[in-house]
Short mmCIF file of C-alpha atoms in Angstrom, two decimals:
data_model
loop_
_atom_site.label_atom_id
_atom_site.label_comp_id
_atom_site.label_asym_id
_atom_site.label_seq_id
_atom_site.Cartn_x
_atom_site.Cartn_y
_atom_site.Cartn_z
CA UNK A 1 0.00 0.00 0.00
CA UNK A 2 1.08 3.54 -0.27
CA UNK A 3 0.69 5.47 2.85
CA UNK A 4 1.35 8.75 3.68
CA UNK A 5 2.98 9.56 7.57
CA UNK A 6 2.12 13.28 9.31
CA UNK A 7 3.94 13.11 12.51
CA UNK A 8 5.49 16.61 13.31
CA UNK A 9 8.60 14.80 15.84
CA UNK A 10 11.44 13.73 13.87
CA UNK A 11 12.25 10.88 15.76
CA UNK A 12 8.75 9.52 15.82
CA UNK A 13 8.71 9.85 11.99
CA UNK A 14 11.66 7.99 11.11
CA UNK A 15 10.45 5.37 13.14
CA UNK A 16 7.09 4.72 11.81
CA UNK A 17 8.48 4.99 8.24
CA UNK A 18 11.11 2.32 8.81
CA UNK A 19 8.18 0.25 10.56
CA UNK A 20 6.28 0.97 7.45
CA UNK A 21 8.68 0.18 5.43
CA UNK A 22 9.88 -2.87 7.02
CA UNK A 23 6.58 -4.36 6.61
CA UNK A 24 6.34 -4.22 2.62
CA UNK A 25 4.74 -0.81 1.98
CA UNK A 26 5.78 2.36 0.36
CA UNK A 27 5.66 5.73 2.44
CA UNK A 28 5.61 9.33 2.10
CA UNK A 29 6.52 11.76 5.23
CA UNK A 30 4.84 15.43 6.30
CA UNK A 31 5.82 17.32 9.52
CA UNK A 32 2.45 18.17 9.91
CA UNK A 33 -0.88 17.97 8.84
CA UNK A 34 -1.50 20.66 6.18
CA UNK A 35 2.03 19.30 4.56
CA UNK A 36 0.20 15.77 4.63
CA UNK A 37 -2.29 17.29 2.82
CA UNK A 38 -0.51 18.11 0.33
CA UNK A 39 0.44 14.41 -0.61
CA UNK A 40 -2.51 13.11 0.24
CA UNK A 41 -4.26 15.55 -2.68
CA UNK A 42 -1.60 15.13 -5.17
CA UNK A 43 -0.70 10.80 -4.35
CA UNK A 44 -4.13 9.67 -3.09
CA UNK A 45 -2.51 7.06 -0.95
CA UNK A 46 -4.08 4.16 0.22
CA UNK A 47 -3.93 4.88 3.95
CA UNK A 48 -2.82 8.04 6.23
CA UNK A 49 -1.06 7.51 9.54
CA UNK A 50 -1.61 10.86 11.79
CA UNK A 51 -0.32 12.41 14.74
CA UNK A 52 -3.19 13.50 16.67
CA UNK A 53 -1.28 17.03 17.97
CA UNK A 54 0.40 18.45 14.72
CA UNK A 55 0.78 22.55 14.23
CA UNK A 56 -1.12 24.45 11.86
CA UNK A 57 -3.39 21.42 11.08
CA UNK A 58 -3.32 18.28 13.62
CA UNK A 59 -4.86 15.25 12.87
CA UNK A 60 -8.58 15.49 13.65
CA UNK A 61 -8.73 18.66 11.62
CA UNK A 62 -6.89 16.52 8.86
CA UNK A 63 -9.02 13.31 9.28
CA UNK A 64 -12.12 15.66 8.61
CA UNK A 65 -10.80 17.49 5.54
CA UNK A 66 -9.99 14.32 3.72
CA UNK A 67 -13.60 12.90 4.59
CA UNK A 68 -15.15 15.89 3.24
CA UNK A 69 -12.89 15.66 0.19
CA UNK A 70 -13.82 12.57 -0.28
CA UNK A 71 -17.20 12.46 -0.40
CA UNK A 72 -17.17 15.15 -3.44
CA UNK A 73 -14.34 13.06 -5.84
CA UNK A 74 -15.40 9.03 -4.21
CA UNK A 75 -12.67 6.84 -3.59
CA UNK A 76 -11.65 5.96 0.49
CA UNK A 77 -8.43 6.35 2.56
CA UNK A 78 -8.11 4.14 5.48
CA UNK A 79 -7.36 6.83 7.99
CA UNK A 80 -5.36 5.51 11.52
CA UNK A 81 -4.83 8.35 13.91
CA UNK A 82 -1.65 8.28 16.49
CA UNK A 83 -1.99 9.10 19.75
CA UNK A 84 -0.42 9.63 23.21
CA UNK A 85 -4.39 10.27 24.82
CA UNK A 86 -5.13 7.00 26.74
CA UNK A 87 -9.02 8.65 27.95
CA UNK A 88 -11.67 6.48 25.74
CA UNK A 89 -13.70 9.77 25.25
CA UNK A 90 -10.23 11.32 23.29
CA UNK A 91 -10.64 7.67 20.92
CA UNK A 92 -14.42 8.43 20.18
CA UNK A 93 -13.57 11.83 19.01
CA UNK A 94 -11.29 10.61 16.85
CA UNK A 95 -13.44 7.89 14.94
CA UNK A 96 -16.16 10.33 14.94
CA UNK A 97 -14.32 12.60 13.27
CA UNK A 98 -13.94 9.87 9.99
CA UNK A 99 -10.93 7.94 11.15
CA UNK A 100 -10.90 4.08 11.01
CA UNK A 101 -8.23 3.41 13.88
CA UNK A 102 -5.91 4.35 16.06
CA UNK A 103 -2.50 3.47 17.85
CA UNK A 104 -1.12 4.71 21.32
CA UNK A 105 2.45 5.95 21.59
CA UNK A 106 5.26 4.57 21.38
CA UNK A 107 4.64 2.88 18.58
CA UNK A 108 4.13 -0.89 18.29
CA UNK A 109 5.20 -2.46 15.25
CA UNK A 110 2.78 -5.77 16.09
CA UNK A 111 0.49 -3.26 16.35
CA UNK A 112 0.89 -0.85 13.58
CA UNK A 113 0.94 -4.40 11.16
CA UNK A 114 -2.18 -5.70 12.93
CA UNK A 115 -4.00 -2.09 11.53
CA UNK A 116 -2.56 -2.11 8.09
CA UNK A 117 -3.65 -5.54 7.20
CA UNK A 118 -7.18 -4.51 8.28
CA UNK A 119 -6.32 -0.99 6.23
CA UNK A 120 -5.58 -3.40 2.81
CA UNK A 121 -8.24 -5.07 3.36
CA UNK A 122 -11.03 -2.35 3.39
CA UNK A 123 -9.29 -0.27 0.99
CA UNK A 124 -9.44 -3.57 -1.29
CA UNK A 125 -13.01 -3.60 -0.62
CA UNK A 126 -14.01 0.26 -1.18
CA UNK A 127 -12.43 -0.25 -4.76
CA UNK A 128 -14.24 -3.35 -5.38
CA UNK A 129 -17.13 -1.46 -4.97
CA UNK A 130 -15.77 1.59 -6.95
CA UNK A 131 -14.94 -0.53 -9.99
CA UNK A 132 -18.83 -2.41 -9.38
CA UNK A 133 -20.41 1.34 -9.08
CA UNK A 134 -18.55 2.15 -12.11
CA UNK A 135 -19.27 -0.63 -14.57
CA UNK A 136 -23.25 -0.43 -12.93
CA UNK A 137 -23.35 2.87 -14.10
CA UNK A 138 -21.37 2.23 -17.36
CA UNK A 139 -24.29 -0.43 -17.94
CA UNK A 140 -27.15 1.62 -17.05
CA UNK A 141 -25.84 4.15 -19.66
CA UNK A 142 -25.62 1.29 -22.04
CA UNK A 143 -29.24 0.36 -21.55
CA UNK A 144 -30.75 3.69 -21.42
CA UNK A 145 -29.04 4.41 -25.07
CA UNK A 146 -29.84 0.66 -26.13
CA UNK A 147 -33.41 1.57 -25.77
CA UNK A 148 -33.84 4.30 -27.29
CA UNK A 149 -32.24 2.83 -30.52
CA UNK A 150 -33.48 1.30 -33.70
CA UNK A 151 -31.64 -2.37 -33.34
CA UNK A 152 -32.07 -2.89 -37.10
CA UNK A 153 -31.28 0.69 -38.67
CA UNK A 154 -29.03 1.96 -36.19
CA UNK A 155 -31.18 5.51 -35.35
CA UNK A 156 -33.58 6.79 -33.05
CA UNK A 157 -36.69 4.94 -32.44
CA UNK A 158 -39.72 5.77 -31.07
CA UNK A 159 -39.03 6.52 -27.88
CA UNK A 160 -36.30 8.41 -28.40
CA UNK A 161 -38.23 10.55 -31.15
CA UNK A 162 -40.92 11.47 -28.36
CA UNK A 163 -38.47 12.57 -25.92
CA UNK A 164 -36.59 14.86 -28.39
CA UNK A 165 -39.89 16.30 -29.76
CA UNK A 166 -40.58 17.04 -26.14
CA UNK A 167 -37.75 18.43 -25.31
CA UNK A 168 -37.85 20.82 -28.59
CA UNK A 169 -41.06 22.00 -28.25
CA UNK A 170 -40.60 22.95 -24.66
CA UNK A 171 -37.95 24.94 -25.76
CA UNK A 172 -39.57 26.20 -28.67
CA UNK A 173 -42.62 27.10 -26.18
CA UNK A 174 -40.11 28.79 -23.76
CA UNK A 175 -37.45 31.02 -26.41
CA UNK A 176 -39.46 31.09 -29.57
CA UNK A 177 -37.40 28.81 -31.45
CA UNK A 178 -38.59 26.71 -34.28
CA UNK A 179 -38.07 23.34 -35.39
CA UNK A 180 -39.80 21.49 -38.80
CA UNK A 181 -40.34 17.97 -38.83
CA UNK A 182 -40.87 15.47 -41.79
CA UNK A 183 -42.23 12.13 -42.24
CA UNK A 184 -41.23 10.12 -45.15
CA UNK A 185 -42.46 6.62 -45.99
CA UNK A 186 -40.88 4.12 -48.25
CA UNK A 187 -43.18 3.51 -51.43
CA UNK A 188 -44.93 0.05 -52.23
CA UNK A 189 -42.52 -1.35 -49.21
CA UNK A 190 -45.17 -4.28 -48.54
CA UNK A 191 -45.15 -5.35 -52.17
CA UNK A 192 -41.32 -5.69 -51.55
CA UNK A 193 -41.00 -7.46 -49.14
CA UNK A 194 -43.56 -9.62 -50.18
CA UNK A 195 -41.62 -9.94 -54.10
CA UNK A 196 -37.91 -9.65 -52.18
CA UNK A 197 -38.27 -11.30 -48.93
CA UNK A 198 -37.79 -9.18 -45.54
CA UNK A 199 -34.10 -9.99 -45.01
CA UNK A 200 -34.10 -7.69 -48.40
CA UNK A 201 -36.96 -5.30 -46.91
CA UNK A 202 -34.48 -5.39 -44.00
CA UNK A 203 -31.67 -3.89 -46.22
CA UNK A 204 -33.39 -1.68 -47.75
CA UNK A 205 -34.46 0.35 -44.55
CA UNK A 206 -31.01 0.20 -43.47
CA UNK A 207 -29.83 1.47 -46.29
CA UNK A 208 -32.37 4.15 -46.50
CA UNK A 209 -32.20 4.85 -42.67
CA UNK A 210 -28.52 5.43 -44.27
CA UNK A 211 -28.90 7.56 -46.63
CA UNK A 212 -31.02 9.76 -44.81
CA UNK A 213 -29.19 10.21 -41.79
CA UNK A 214 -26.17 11.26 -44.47
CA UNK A 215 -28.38 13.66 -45.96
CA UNK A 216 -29.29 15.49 -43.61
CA UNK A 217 -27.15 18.82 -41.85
CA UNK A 218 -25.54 18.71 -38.42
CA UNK A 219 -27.75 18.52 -35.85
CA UNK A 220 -30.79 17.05 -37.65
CA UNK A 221 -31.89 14.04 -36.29
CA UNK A 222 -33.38 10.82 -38.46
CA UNK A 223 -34.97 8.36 -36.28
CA UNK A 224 -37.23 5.23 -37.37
CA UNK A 225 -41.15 6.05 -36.79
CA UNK A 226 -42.45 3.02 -37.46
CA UNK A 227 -42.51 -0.29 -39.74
CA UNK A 228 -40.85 1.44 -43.04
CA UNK A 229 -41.75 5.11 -41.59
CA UNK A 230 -39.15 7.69 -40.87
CA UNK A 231 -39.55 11.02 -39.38
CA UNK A 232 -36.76 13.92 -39.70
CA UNK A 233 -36.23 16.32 -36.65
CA UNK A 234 -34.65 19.76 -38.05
CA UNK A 235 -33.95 22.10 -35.71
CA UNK A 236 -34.16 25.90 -36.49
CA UNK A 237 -35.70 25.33 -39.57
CA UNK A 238 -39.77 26.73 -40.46
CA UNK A 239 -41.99 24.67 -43.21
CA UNK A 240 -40.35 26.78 -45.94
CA UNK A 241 -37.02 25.47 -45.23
CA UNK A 242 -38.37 22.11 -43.81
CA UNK A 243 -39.61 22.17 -47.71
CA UNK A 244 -36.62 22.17 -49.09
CA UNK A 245 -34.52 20.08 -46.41
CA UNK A 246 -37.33 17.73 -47.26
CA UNK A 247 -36.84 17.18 -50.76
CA UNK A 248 -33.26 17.33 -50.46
CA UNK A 249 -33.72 14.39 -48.21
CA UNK A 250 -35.87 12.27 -50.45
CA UNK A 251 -33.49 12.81 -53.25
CA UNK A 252 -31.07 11.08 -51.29
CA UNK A 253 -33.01 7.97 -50.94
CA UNK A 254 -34.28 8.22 -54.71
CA UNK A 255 -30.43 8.66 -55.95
CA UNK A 256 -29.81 5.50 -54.32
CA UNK A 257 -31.95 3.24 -57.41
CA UNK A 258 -32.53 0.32 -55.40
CA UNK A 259 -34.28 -2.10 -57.38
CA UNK A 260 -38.17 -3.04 -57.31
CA UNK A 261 -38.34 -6.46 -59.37
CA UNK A 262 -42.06 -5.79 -57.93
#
């Protein structure tokens, strides 16, 4: 583990580094707390060993900072605060103040190993749960996209189409902008599929989903209304230039010449 050391005695310091050290992990030293600080924002070390009485920031005032830090970026520092204080009540302070442990001076290497294998093993766990928090919400992206995609065409679908048209009116409603739509629908498609065969009917929206979608300017948005239905969202535009972005759009498709043998 990496672990950084505040301890403002220069004696003490040494010694709990070689201890550290000794037992397999890498450390960094402060002489006090808003020097440990420092590391701690610029290493993000696995665990912090703390005087308790440091100047300018000791290590209750420390132990809070990093806990407040830490619950605006995620992530979790095993915290073990080191202390002279003996009185219970002086203890309960310090784990109500955010840190995990503690160990009475002078320093007991049995000790000081006994808290850092409990300090791997619930920093080991916090990132297991990072990583599962991450890929959870990686997934729940995933499936919020997924569904709001065409599987076969590759645009919007229906769902997705309402949302936008929500969204654009609302802001249509609240700034006076304007938006055009369009609805274009494939000619004698049943007579197609029915002379073709739908893995052909299946192409031939693809490629049509295709062409429109490379038609159209930045910022419009093709999505798949229904069966061989297809509605264009252009933003900014009014029916006069919906008009034209229209035909521009079905010239696209009729460039294309698929074949009818229907």
């Amino acid at each position: 583990m990496r672990i950084v050391i505040a301890e403002d005695d220069l004696v003490s310091r040494k010694l709990i580094e070689r201890a550290v050290t000794h037992l397999g992990h890498s450390c960094m030293t402060a002489e006090d707390g808003e020097a440990a600080w420092k590391l701690i924002e610029e290493q993000r070390p696995d665990a912090v060993i703390s005087d308790w009485m440091m100047p300018r920031l000791d290590g209750l005032g420390l132990c809070r900072r990093l806990r407040t830090y830490e619950e605006g970026s995620g992530g979790y520092t095993y915290f073990i605060l080191l202390t002279s204080l003996s009185e219970q009540t002086d203890r309960l302070r310090g784990m109500q103040s955010g840190a995990d442990d503690y160990l009475t001076k002078p320093l007991d290497p049995n000790e000081l190993q006994l808290r850092l294998i409990c300090a791997r093993r619930v920093t080991a766990l916090h990132l297991k749960i990072e990583r599962q928090q991450e890929e959870l919400e990686r997934l729940n992206r995933s499936y919020y996209e997924d569904g709001r995609i065409d599987p076969l065409t590759g645009i919007g679908n229906r769902r997705m189409m309402e949302e936008d048209l929500d969204r654009i009116h609302a802001q249509v409603r609240r700034y006076g902008h304007r938006y055009a739509v369009v609805l274009f629908d494939i000619d004698y498609f049943k007579k197609y599929n029915d002379t073709c065969g739908h893995p052909a009917g299946d192409e031939t929206l693809r490629a049509v989903a295709a062409a429109l979608r490379a038609g159209g300017r930045k910022g419009d948005v093709i999505y798949r209304y229904g069966g061989e239905e297809f509605l264009a969202l252009l933003p900014g535009q009014d029916e006069s230039t919906g008009r034209v972005a229209a035909e521009r759009l079905r010239r696209q498709v009729e460039a294309m010449m698929l074949p009818h043998p229907g």
